[in-house]
GROMACS .gro file of C-alpha atoms in nm:
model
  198
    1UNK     CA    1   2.430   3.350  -0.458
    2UNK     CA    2   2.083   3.495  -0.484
    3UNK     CA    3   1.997   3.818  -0.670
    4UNK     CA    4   1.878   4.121  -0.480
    5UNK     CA    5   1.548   4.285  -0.524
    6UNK     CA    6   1.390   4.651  -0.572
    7UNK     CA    7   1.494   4.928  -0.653
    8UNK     CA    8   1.851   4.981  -0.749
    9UNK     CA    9   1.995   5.290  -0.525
   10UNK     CA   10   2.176   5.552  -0.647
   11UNK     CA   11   2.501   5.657  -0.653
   12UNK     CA   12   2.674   5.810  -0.343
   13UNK     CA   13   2.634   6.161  -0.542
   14UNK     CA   14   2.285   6.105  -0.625
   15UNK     CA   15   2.118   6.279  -0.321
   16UNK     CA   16   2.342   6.589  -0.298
   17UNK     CA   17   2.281   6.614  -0.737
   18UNK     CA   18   1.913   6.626  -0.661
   19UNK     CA   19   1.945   6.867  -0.328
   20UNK     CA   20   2.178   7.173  -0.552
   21UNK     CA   21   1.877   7.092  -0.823
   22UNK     CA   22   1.620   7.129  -0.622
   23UNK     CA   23   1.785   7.496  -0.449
   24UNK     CA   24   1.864   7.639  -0.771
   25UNK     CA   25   1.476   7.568  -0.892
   26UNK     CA   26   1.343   7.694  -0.569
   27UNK     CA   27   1.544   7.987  -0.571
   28UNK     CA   28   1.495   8.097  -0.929
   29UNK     CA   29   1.183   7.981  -0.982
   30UNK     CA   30   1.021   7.945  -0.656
   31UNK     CA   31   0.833   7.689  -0.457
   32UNK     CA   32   0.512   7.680  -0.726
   33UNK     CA   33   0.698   7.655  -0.997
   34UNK     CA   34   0.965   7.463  -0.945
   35UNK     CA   35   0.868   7.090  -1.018
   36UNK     CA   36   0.983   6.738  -0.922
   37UNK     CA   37   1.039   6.631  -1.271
   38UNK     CA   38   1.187   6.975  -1.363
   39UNK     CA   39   1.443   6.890  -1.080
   40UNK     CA   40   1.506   6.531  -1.129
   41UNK     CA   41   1.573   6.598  -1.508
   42UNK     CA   42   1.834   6.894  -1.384
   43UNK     CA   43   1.972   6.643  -1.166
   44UNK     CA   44   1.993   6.326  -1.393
   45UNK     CA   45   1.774   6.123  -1.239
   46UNK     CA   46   1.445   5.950  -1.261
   47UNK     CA   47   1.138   6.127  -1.092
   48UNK     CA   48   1.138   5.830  -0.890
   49UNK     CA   49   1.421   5.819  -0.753
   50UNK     CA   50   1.384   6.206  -0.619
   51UNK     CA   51   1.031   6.033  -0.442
   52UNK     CA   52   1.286   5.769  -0.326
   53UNK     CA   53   1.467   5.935  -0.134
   54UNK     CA   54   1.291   6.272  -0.058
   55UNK     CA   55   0.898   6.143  -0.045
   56UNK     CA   56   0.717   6.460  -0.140
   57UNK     CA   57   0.775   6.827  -0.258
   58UNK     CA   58   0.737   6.955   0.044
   59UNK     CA   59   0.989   6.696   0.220
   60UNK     CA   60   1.238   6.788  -0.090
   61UNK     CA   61   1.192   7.165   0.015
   62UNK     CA   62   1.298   7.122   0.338
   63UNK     CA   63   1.594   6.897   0.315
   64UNK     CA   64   1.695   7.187   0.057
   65UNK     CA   65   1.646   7.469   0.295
   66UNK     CA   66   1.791   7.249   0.568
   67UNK     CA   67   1.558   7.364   0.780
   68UNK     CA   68   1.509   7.186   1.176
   69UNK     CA   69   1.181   7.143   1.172
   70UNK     CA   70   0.889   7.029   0.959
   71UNK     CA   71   0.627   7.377   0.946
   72UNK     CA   72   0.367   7.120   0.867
   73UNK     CA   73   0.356   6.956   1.188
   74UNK     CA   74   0.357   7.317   1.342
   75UNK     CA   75   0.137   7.512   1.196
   76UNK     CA   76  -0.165   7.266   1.302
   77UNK     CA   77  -0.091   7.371   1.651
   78UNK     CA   78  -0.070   7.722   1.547
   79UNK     CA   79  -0.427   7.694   1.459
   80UNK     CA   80  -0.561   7.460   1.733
   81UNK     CA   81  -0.795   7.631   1.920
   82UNK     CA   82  -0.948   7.987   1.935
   83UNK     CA   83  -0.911   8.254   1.601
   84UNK     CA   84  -0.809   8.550   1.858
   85UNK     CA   85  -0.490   8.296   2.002
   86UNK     CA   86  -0.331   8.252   1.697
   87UNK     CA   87  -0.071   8.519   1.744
   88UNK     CA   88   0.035   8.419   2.086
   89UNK     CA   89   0.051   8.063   1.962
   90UNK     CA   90   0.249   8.129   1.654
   91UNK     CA   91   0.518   8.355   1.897
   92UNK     CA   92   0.516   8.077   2.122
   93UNK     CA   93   0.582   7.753   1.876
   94UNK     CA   94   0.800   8.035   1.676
   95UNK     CA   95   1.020   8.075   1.992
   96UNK     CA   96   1.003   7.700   2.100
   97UNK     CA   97   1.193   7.662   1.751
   98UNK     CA   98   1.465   7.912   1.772
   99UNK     CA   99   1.538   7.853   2.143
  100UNK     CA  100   1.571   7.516   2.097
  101UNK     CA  101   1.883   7.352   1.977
  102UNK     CA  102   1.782   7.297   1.669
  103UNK     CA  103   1.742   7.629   1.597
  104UNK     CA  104   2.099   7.672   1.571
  105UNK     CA  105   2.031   7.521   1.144
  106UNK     CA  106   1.783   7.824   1.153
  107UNK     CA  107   1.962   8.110   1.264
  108UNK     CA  108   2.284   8.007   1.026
  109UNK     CA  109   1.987   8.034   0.781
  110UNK     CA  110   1.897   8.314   0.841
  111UNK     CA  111   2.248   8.511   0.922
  112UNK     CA  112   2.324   8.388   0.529
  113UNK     CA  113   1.979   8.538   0.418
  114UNK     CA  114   2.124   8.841   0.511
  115UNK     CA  115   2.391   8.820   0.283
  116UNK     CA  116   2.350   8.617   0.028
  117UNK     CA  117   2.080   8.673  -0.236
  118UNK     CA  118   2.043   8.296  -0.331
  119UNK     CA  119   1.958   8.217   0.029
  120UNK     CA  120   1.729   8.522   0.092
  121UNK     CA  121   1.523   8.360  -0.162
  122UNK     CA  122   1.490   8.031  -0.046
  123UNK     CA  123   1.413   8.212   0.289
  124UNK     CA  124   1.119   8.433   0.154
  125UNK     CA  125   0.996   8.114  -0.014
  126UNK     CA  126   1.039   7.887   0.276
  127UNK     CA  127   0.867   8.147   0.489
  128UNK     CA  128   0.572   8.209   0.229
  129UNK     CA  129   0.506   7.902   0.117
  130UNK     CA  130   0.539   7.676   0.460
  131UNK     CA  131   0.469   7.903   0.704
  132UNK     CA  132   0.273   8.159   0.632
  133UNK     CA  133   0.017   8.035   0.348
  134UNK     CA  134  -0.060   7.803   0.544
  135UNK     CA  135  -0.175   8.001   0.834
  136UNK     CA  136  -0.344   8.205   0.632
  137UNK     CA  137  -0.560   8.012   0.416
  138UNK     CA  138  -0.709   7.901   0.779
  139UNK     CA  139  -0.799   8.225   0.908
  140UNK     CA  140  -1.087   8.396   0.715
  141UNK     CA  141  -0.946   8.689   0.564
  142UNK     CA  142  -0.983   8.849   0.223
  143UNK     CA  143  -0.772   8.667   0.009
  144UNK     CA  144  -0.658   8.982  -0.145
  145UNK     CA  145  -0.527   9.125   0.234
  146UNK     CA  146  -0.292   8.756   0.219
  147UNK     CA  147   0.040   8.905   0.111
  148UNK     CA  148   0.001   9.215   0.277
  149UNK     CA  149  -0.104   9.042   0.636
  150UNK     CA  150   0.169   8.752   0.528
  151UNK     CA  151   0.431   8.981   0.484
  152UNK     CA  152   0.362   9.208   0.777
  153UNK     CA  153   0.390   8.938   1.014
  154UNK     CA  154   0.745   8.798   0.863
  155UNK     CA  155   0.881   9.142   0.931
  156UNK     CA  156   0.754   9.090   1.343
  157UNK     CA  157   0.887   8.738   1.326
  158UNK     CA  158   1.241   8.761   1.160
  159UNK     CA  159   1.250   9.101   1.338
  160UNK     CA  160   1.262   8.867   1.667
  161UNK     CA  161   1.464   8.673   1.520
  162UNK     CA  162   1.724   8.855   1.454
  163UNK     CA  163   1.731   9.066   1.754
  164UNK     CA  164   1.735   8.791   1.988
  165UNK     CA  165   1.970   8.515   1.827
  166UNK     CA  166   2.169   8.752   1.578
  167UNK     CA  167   2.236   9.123   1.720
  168UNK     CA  168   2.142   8.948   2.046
  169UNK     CA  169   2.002   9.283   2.189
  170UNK     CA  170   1.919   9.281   2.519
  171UNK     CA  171   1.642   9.253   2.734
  172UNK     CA  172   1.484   9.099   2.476
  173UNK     CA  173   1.793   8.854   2.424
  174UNK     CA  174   1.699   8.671   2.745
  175UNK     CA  175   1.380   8.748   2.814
  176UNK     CA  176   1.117   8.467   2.929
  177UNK     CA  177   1.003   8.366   2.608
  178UNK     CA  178   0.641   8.381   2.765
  179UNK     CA  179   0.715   8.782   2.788
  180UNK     CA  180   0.787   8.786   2.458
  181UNK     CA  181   0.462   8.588   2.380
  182UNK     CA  182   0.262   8.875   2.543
  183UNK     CA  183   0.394   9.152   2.440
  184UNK     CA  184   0.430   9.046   2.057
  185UNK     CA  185   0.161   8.780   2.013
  186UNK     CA  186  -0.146   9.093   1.979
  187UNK     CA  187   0.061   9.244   1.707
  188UNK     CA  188   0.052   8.932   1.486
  189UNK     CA  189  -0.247   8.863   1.588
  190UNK     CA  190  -0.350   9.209   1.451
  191UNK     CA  191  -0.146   9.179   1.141
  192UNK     CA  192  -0.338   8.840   1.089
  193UNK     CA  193  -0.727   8.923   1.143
  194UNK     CA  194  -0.717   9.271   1.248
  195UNK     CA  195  -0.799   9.599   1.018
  196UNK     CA  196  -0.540   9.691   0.784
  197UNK     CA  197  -0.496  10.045   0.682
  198UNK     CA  198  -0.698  10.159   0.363
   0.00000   0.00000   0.00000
């Protein structure tokens, strides 16, 4: 009989121990703070074996929020190509998302945001942090105008969101989701680069 090799896994609890660590520091501490070895030793395991099984922070985060898609494999396409596009391209890859079928994980996100407080936080952090921030930091703005701009466009976005998956108000419900590109795409645009009031 020979001996096996590497790295001993974990026990069949292991991953879902680390996953409620990892949403209660997120949650209450939020995505900067909350740390890998803050979570592991929460969770009763080695650092390692979080990186085992999760890879990074940001792959922890979104196995926490449970979220369909990866926003860093997004947002480069949100920023391919011209400054003045960004806002049509954001709409568009926003609505490719929510339309799709795995949008289904994001709207039961988002319908608990609405009630639940421990979600709603995950959900401003998942939105700040992935989405957001990283759009952001791209486009030269003041660095000062970031949470303002940030925050402006989340309201546009969930706003859409909500109307069109949630309440499921119509037209907007089944509009062409290149209509909705057009007609909402120069507001976050403006939100993004445009003026702001003083």
């Amino acid at each position: 009989m020979t001996r096996r090799t590497g790295r001993r896994p974990g026990n069949p609890g292991t991953r879902e121990a680390i996953l409620d660590a990892a949403r209660t520091a997120f949650a209450e501490r939020g995505y900067d703070a909350a740390s890998i070895r803050g979570i592991a030793a929460t969770a009763q395991v080695d650092p390692a074996l979080v990186h085992h099984y999760f890879g990074s922070k940001d792959q922890l985060f979104l196995a926490a929020m449970n979220f369909p898609v990866d926003p860093g494999q997004l947002v480069p396409k949100v920023l391919a190509g011209d400054r003045d596009g960004v806002g049509e391209r954001m709409v568009r890859i926003f609505l490719g998302v929510w339309d799709s079928p795995a949008g289904s994980a994001a709207q039961a996100l988002l319908r608990s945001a609405v009630s639940n407080e421990w979600t709603a936080r995950l959900l401003r952090e998942f939105v700040t942090t992935q989405v957001l921030r990283r759009v952001l930091e791209n486009l030269d703005v003041d660095p000062v105008e970031l949470p303002l701009r940030g925050s402006l466009v989340a309201t546009q976005m969930i706003g859409l969101a909500m109307m069109r998956h949630v309440v499921r108000l119509e037209p907007v419900a089944s509009a062409d989701p290149e209509t909705l590109v057009a007609a909402i795409g120069p507001t976050i645009q403006r939100y993004l680069t445009g003026p702001l009031p003083s």
